[in-house]
Coordinates of C-alpha atoms and ligand atoms in Angstrom, one line a residue:
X1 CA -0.2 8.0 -21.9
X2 CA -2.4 5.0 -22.5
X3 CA 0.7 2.4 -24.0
X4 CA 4.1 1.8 -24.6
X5 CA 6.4 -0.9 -26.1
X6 CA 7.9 -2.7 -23.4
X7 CA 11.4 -3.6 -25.7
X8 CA 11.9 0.6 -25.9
X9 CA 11.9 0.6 -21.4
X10 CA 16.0 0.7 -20.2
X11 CA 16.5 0.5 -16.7
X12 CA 19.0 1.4 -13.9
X13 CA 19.4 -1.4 -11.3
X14 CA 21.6 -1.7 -8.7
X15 CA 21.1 0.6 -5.0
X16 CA 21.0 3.9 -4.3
X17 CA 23.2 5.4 -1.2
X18 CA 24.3 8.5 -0.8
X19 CA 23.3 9.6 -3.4
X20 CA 25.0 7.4 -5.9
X21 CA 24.4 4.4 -8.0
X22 CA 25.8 1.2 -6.1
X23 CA 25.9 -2.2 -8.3
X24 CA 27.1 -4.6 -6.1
X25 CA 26.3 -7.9 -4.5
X26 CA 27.1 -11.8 -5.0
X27 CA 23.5 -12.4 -5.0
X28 CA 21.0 -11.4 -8.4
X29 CA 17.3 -11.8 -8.4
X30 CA 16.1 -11.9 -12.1
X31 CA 13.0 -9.4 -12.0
X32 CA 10.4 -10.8 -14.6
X33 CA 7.2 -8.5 -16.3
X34 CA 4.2 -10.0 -15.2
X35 CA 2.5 -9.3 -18.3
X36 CA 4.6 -11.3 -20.3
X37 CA 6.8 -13.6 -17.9
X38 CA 9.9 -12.5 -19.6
X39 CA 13.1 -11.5 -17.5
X40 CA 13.6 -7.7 -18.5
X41 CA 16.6 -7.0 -15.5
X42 CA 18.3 -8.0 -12.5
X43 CA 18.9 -6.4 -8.7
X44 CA 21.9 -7.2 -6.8
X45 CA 20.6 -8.1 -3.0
X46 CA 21.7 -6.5 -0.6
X47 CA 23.5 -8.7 2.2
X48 CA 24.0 -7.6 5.8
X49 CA 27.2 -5.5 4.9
X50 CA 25.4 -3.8 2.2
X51 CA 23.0 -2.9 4.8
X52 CA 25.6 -1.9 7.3
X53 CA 26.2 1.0 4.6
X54 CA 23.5 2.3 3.6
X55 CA 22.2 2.7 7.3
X56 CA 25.4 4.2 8.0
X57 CA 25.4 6.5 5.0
X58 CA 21.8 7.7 6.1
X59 CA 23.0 8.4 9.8
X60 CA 26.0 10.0 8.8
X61 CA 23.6 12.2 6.3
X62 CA 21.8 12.9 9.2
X63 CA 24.0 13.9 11.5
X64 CA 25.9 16.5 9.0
X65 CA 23.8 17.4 6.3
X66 CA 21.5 19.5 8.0
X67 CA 18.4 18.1 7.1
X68 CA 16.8 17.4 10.9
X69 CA 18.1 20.7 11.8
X70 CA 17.1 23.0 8.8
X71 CA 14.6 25.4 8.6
X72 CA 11.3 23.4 8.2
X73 CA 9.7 25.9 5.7
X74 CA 12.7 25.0 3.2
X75 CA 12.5 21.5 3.8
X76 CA 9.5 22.2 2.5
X77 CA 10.3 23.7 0.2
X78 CA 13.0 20.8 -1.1
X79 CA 9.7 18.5 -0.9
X80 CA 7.5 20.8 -3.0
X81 CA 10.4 20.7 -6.0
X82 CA 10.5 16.7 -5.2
X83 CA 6.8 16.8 -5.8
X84 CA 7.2 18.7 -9.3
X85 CA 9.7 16.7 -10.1
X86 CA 7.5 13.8 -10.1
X87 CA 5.0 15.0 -11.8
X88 CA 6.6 16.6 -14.3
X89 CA 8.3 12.9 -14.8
X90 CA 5.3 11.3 -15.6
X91 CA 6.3 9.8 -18.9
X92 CA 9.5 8.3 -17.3
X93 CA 7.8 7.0 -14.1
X94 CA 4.6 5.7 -15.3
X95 CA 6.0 3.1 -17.9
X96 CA 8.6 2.1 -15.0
X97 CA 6.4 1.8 -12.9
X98 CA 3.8 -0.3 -15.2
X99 CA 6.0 -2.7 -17.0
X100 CA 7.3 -4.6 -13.9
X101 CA 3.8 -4.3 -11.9
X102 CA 0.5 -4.9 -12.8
X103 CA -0.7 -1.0 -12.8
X104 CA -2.2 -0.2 -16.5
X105 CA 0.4 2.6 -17.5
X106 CA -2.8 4.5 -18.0
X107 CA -3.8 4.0 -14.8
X108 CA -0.2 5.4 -13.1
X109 CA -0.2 8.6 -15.6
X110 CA -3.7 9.6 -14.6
X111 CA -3.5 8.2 -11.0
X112 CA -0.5 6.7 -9.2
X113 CA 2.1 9.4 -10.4
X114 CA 0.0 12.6 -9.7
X115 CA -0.9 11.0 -6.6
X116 CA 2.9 9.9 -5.6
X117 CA 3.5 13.7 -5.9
X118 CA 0.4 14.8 -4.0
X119 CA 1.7 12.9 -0.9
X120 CA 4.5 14.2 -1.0
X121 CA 3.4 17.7 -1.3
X122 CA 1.1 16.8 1.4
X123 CA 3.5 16.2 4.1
X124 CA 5.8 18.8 2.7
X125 CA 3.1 21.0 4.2
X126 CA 3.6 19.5 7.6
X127 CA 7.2 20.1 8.0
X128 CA 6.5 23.4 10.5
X129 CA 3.7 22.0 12.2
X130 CA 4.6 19.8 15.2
X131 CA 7.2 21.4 17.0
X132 CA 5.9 20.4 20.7
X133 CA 4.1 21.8 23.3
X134 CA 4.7 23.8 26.4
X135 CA 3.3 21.8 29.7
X136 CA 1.0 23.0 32.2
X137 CA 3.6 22.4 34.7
X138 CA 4.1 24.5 38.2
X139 CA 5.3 28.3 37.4
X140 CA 8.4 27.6 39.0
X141 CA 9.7 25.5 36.2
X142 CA 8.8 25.7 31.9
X143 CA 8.2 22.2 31.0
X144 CA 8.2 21.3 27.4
X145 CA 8.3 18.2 24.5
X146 CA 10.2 18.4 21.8
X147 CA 9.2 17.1 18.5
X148 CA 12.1 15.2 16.9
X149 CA 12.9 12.6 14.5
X150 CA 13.9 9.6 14.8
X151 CA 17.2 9.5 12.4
X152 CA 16.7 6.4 10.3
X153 CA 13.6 5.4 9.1
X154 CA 13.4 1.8 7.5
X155 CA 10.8 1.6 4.5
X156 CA 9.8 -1.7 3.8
X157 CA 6.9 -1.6 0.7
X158 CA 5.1 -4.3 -1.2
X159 CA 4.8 -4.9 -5.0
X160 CA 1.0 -3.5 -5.4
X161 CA 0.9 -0.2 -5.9
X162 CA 5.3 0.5 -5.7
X163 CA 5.3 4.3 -6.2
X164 CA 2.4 5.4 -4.0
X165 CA 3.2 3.2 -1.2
X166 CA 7.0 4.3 -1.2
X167 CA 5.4 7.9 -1.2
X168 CA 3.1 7.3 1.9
X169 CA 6.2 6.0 3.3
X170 CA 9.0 8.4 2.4
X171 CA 7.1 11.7 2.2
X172 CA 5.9 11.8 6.1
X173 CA 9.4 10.6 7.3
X174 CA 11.5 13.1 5.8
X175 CA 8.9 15.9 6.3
X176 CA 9.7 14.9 9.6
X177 CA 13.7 15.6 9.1
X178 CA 14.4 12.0 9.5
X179 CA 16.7 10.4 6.7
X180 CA 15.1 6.9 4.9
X181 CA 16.6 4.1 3.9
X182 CA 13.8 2.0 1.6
X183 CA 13.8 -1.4 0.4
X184 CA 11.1 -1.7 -2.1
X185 CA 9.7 -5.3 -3.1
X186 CA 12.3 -7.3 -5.4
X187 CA 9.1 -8.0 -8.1
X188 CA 8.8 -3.9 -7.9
X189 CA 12.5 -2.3 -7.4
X190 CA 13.0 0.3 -10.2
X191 CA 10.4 3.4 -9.7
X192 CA 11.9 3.5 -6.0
X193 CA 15.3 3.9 -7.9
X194 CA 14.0 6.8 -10.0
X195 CA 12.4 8.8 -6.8
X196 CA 15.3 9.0 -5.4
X197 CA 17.2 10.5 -8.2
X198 CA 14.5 13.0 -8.0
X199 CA 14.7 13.3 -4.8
X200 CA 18.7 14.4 -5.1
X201 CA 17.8 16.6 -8.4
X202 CA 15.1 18.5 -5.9
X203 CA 17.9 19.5 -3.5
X204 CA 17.0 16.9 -0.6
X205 CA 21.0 16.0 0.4
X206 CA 22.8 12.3 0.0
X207 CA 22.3 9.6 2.0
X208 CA 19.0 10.8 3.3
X209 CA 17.0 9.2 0.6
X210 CA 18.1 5.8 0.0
X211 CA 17.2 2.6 -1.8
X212 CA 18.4 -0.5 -1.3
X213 CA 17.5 -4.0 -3.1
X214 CA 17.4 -7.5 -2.0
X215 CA 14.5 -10.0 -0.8
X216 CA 12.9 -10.3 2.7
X217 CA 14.5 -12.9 3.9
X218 CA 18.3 -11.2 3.9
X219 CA 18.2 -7.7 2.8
X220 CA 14.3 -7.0 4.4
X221 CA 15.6 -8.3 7.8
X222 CA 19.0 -6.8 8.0
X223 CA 17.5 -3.9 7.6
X224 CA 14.8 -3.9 10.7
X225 CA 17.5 -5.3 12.6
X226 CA 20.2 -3.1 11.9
X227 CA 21.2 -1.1 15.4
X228 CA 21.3 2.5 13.3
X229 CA 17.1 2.0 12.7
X230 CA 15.3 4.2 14.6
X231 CA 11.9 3.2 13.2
X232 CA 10.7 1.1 10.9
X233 CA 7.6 1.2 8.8
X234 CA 6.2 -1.1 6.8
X235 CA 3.4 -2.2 4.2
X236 CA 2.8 -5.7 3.4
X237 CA 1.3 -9.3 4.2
X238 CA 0.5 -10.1 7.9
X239 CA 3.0 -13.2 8.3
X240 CA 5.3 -10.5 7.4
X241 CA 4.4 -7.5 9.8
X242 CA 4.8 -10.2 12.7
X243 CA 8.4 -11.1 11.8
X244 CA 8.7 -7.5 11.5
X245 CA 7.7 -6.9 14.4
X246 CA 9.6 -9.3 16.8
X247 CA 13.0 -9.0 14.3
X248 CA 12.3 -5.0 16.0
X249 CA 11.3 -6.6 19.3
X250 CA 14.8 -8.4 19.3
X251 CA 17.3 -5.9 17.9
X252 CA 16.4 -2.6 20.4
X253 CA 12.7 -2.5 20.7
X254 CA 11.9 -0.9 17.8
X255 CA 8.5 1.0 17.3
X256 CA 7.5 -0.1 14.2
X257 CA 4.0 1.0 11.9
X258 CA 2.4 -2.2 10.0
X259 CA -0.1 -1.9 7.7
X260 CA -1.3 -5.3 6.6
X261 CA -3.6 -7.6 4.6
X262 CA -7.1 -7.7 4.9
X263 CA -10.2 -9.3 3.7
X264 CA -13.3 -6.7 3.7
X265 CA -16.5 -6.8 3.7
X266 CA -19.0 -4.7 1.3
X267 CA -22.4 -4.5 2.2
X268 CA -25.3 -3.6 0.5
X269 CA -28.6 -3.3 1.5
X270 CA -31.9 -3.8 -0.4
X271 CA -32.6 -0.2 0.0
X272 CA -29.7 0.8 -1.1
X273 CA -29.8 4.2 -3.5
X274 CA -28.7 2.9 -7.3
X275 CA -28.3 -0.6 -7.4
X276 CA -26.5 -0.1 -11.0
X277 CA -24.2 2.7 -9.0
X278 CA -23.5 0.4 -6.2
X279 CA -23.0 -2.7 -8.3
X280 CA -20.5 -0.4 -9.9
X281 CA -18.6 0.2 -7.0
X282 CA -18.6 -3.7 -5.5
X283 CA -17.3 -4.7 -8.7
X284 CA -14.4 -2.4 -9.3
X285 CA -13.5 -3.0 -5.5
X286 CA -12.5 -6.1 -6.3
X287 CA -11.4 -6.2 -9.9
X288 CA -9.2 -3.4 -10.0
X289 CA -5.5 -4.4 -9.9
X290 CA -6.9 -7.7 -10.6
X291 CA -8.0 -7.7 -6.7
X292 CA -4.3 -7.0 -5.9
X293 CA -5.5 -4.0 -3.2
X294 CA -4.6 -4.8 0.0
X295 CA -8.4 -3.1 0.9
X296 CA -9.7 -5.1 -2.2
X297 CA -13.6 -5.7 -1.4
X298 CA -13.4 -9.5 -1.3
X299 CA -16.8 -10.6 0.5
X300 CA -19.8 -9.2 -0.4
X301 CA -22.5 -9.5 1.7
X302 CA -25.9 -8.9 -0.3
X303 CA -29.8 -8.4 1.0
X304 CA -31.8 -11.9 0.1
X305 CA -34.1 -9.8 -1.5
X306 CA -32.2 -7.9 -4.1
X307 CA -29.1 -10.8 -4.6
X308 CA -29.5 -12.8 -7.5
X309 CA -30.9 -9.0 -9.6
X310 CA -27.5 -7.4 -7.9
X311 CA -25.0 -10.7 -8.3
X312 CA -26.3 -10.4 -11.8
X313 CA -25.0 -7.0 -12.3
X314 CA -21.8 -8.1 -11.1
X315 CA -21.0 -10.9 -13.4
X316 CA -22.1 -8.3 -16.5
X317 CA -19.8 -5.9 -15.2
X318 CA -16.7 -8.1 -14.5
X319 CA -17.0 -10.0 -18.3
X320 CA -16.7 -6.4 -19.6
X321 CA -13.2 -6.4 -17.9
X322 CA -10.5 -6.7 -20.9
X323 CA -7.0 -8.8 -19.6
X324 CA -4.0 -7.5 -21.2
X325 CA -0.9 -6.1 -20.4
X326 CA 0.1 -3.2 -18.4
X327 CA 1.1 -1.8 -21.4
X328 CA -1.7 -2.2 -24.0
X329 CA -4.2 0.8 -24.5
X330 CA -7.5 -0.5 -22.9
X331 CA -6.5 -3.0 -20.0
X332 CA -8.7 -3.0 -17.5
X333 CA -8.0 -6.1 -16.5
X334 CA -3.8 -6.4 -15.8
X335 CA -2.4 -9.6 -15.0
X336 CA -1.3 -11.3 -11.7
X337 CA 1.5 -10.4 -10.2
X338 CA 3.5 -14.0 -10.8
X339 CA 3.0 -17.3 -11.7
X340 CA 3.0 -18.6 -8.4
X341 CA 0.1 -16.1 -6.9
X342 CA -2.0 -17.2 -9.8
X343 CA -1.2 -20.9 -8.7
X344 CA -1.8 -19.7 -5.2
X345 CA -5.5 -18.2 -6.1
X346 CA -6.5 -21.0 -8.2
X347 CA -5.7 -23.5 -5.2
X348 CA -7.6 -20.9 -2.5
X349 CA -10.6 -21.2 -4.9
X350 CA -10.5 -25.1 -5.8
X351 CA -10.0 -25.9 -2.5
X352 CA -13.3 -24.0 -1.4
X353 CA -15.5 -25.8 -4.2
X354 CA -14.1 -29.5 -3.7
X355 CA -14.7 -28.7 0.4
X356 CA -18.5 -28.0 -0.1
X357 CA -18.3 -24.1 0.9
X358 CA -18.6 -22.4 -2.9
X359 CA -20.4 -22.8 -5.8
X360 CA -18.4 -20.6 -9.2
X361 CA -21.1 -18.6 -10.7
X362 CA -18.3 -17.0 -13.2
X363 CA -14.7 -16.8 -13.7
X364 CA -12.6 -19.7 -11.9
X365 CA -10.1 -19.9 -15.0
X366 CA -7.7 -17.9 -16.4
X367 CA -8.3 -15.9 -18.8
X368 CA -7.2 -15.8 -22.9
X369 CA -4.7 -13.1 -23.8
X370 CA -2.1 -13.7 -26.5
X371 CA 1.2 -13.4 -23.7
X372 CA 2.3 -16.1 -21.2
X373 CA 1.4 -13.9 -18.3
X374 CA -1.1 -15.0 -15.6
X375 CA -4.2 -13.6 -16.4
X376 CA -7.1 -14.4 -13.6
X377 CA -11.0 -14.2 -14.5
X378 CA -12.7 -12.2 -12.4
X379 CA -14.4 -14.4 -10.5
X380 CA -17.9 -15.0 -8.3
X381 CA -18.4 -18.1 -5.9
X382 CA -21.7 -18.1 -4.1
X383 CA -21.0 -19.0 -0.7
X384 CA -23.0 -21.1 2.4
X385 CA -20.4 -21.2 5.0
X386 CA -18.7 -18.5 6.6
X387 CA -16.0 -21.1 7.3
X388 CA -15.4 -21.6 3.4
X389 CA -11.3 -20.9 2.8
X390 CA -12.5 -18.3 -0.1
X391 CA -14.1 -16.0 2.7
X392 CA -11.4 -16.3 5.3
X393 CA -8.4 -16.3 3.6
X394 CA -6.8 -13.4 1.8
X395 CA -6.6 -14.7 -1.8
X396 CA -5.3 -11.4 -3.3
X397 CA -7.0 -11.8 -6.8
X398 CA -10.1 -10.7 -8.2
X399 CA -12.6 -13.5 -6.5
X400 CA -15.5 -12.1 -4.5
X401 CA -17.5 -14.5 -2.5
X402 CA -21.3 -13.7 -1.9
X403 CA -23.2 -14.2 1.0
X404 CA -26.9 -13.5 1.6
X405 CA -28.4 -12.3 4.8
X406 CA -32.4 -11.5 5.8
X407 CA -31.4 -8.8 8.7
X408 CA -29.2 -6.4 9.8
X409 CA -28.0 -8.4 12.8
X410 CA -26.9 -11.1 10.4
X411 CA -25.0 -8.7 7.9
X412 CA -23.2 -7.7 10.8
X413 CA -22.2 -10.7 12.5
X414 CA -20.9 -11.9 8.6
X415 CA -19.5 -8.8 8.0
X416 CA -16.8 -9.1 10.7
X417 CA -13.3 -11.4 10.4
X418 CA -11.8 -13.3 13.2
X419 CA -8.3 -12.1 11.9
X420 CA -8.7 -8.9 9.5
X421 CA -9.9 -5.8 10.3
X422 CA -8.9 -3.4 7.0
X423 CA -11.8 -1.6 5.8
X424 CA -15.2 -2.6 5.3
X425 CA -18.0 -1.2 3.0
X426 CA -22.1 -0.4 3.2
X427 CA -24.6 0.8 1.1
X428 CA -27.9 2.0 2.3
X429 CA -29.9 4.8 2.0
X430 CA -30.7 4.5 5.7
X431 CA -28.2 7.0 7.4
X432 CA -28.8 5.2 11.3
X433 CA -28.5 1.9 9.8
X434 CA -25.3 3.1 7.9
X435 CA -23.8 4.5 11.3
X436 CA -24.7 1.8 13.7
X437 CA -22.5 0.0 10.9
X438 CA -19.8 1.8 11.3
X439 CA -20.1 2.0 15.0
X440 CA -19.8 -1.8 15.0
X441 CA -18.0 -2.7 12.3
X442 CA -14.5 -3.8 13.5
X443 CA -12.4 -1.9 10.9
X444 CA -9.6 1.0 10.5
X445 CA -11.9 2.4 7.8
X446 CA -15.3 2.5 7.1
X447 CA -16.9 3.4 3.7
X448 CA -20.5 4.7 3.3
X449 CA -22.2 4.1 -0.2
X450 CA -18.7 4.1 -1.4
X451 CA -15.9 2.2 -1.5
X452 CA -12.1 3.0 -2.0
X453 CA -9.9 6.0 -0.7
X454 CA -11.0 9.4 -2.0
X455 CA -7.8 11.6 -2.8
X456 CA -8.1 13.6 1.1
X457 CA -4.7 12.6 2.0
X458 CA -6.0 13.9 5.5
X459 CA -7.9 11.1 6.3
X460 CA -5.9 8.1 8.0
X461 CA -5.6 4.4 6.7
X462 CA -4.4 1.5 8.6
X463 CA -6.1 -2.0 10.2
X464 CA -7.4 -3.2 13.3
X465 CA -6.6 -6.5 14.4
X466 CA -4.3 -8.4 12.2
X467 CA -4.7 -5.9 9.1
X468 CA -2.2 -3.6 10.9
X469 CA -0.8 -1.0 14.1
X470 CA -0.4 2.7 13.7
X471 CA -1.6 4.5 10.5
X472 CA -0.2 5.6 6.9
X473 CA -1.5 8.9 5.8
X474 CA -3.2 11.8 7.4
X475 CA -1.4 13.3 10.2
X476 CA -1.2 10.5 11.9
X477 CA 1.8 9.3 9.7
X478 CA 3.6 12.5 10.1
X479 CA 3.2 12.3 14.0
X480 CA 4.4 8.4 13.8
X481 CA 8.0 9.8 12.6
X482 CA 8.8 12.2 15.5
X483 CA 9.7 11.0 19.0
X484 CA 8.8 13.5 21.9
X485 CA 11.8 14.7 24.6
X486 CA 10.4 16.3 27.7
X487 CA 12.4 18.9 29.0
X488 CA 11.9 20.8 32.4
X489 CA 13.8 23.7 33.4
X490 CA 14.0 25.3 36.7
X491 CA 13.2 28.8 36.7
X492 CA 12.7 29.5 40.0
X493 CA 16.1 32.2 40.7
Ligands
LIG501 P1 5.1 -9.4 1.5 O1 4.8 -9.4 3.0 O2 5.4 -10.7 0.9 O3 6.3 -8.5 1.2 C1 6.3 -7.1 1.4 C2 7.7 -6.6 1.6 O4 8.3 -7.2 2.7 C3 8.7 -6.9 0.4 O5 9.5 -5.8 0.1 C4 9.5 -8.1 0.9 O6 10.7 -8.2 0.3 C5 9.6 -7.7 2.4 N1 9.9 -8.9 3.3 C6 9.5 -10.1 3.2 N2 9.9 -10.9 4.3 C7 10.6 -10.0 5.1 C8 11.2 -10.1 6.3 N3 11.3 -11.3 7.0 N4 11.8 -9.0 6.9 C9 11.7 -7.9 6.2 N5 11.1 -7.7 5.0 C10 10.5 -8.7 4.5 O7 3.8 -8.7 0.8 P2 3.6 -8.5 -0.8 O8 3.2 -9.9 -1.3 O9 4.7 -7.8 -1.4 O10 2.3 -7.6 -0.8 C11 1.0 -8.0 -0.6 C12 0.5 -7.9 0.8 O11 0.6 -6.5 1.2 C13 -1.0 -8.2 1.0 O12 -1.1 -9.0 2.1 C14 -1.6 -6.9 1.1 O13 -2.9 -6.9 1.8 C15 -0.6 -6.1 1.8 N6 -0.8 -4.6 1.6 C16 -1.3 -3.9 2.6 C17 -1.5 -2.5 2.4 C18 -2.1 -1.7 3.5 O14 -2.1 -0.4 3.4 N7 -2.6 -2.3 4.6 C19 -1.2 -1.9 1.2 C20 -0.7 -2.7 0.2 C21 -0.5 -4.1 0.4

């Protein structure tokens, strides 16, 4: 599917408990397309009371539906038929999901959708896998821990990438047996809506898949406050996760997963294998979603040497980018998310020139297509300072500052971040030099001569520092969704 016309897209709004459409609330947020600016639908928010029952539909679901206490091989099973579902609903999901976000339809048919699914089926697999453990304890007694969930998981996701970060969110918790209540971002509401219709037409029982709507401020931290949250999980900026985290701190000591914002380093080497290959992958690590990646490759740090030849390869790459909307056949380059981000990038980036930091070397402007959108050139500003706004702050857009270094010791003193700590990128043909990197590097994830998430589902993601605590993916995330019991029983007579 590589378009669509955006007048021929109907959607349902409203929440989703128990199984059932709910369309009330006092309170509307208009939800706009960024491709076009134009108001397409409305959500109701959720206010505490609203909340109140959809936490208390998803604990009642828990407590009598039978999910937690199942066998796990047909909870599995449920998830495996959730999976197909998706997939098979490609040509429903992918415009959803692309006419409100700023994901190229093509781009969720071939990618986002199949990988939703994949997630899913992933943790399916899970589902008998973590029982507990006996303990080495003294003969006279059998000690044990018992693997259980939680009850209610609270899913808080960003606007970015709405389907697959709902998936890495709701597949691991309910493989788990827990139920989940998710409030998806109020720019990005609908796809969550359709998952969990699928969800019920799979077989997994109301109430233990629900979505709610609202904005941060009320429905976001009702939720992580409610008392009936056992855990809450969470994707986002970092001035969120840390409200997140003391609203959980306050209201029952919460544990809580954060993954977070970031602002990551790629660096290349002189001798690194390709230079067309890796000025491939630097460029489409921060153009693609418009840099709207919460690992976007922001900063690149570049060998003296081989910079301006590399930097050059950049800028012809990026003005081969073509802005358009979500849902015109060859976008590569899909707008920003609102008005008001675009604002916020072009302030970030003017702000970094007038100071003395950056020089633009392309981009800097918005860019021509025939909609009222906010379309952002991909853009390069040749930096002096580490201290420049451009390289500390997380712009989320597709600007990439440059900075040159004559050593290794100097790539990696610029390659770390006094806040973020996300993922970080290096290309060299020189394997020690590539592992003392990654030795050193503070950073959840490290990329050699490549940058991005391959499609191992295995492998963990999730920040050090202020990008994050706890991980998404991998089993990690399935283990983050069970609590352990100890039990020790006396079997000495
Ligand atoms: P955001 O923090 O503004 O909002 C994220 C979600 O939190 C939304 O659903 C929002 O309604 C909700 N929210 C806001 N305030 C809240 C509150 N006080 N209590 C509860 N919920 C609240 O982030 P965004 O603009 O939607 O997304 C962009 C950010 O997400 C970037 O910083 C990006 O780096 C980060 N991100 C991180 C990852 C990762 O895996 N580390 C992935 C994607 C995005």
């Amino acid at each position: 599917m590589d378009s669509f016309n955006p007048m021929e897209i109907r959607v349902r709004t409203g929440h989703f408990i128990g199984g059932a459409y709910v369309d009330e609330g006092q309170r509307r947020i208009e939800v706009a397309r960024p491709s076009d600016n134009v108001a397409y639908s409305s959500v109701p928010v959720a206010d505490a009371a609203m909340v109140d029952r959809a936490v208390e539909n998803a604990r009642a679901a828990f407590r009598t539906s039978g999910w937690p206490s199942m066998a796990p091989r047909e909870r599995a099973r449920i998830l495996r038929r959730f999976a197909d579902l998706i997939e098979s609903d490609a040509r429903t999901l992918a415009p959803l999901e692309a006419i409100g976000s700023t994901r190229p339809v093509r781009d969720v048919f071939v990618g986002d959708v199949p990988f939703t699914a994949e997630g899913i089926r992933f943790y399916a697999e899970f589902a008998d896998k973590a029982g507990g453990e006996v303990a080495a304890t003294n003969h006279d007694h059998l000690g044990l821990t018992i693997a259980e969930p939680y009850g209610v998981v609270a899913a808080i996701t960003p606007w970015n990438f709405p389907l697959v970060m709902a998936s890495w969110k709701i597949g691991p918790a309910l493989a788990a047996g827990n139920a989940v209540v998710l409030k998806p971002s109020e720019m990005t509401p609908f796809s969550a809506l359709r998952l969990a219709e699928l969800a019920i037409a799979a077989g997994v029982p109301p109430g233990i898949f629900n979505v709610i709507q609202g904005d941060g401020s009320t429905t976001g931290d009702a939720l992580v406050r409610h008392h009936g949250v056992g855990k809450v999980t969470f994707t986002g900026s970092t001035s969120t996760g840390a409200a997140i985290m003391a609203a959980c701190a306050e209201s029952g000591v919460k544990p809580v997963t954060l993954e977070l914002g970031g602002k990551s380093p790629q660096v290349v080497f002189a001798d690194a294998s390709g230079l067309d290959e890796a000025a491939r992958r630097v460029a489409t690590a921060i153009s693609s979603n418009a840099g709207q990646v919460c690992v976007a490759g922001s900063r690149l740090l570049v060998e003296r040497s081989i910079a301006e030849r590399f930097v050059d390869r950049i800028e012809r790459l990026f003005s081969e980018l073509r802005a358009g909307p979500t849902w015109r056949s060859g976008t590569t380059l899909p707008p920003i998310i609102s008005e008001r981000q675009a604002q916020r990038i072009e302030s970030i980036v003017a702000r970094s020139v007038a100071e003395g930091g950056a020089v633009v070397r392309c981009g800097a402007a918005r860019a021509d297509v025939d909609l009222p959108g906010a379309y952002y050139l991909p853009t390069i500003l040749d930096v002096a300072s580490e201290q420049c706004c451009a390289v500390r702050e997380e712009i989320f857009g597709p600007v990439l500052t440059v900075q040159t270094f004559d050593s290794e010791e100097e790539a990696f003193q610029l390659a770390g971040h006094p806040d973020y700590g996300l993922a970080a990128g290096v290309h060299t043909a020189d394997l020690g030099r590539a592992l003392r990197f990654a030795r050193r590097i503070e950073a959840g994830t490290v990329w050699v001569n490549r940058y991005g998430r391959s499609a191992d589902f295995i492998i963990p993601t999730g920040g050090y520092k202020g990008s994050g605590i706890g991980k998404d993916l991998g089993r990690d995330a399935f283990e983050a969704n069970l609590r352990h019991k100890s039990v020790l029983i006396d079997i000495s007579k």
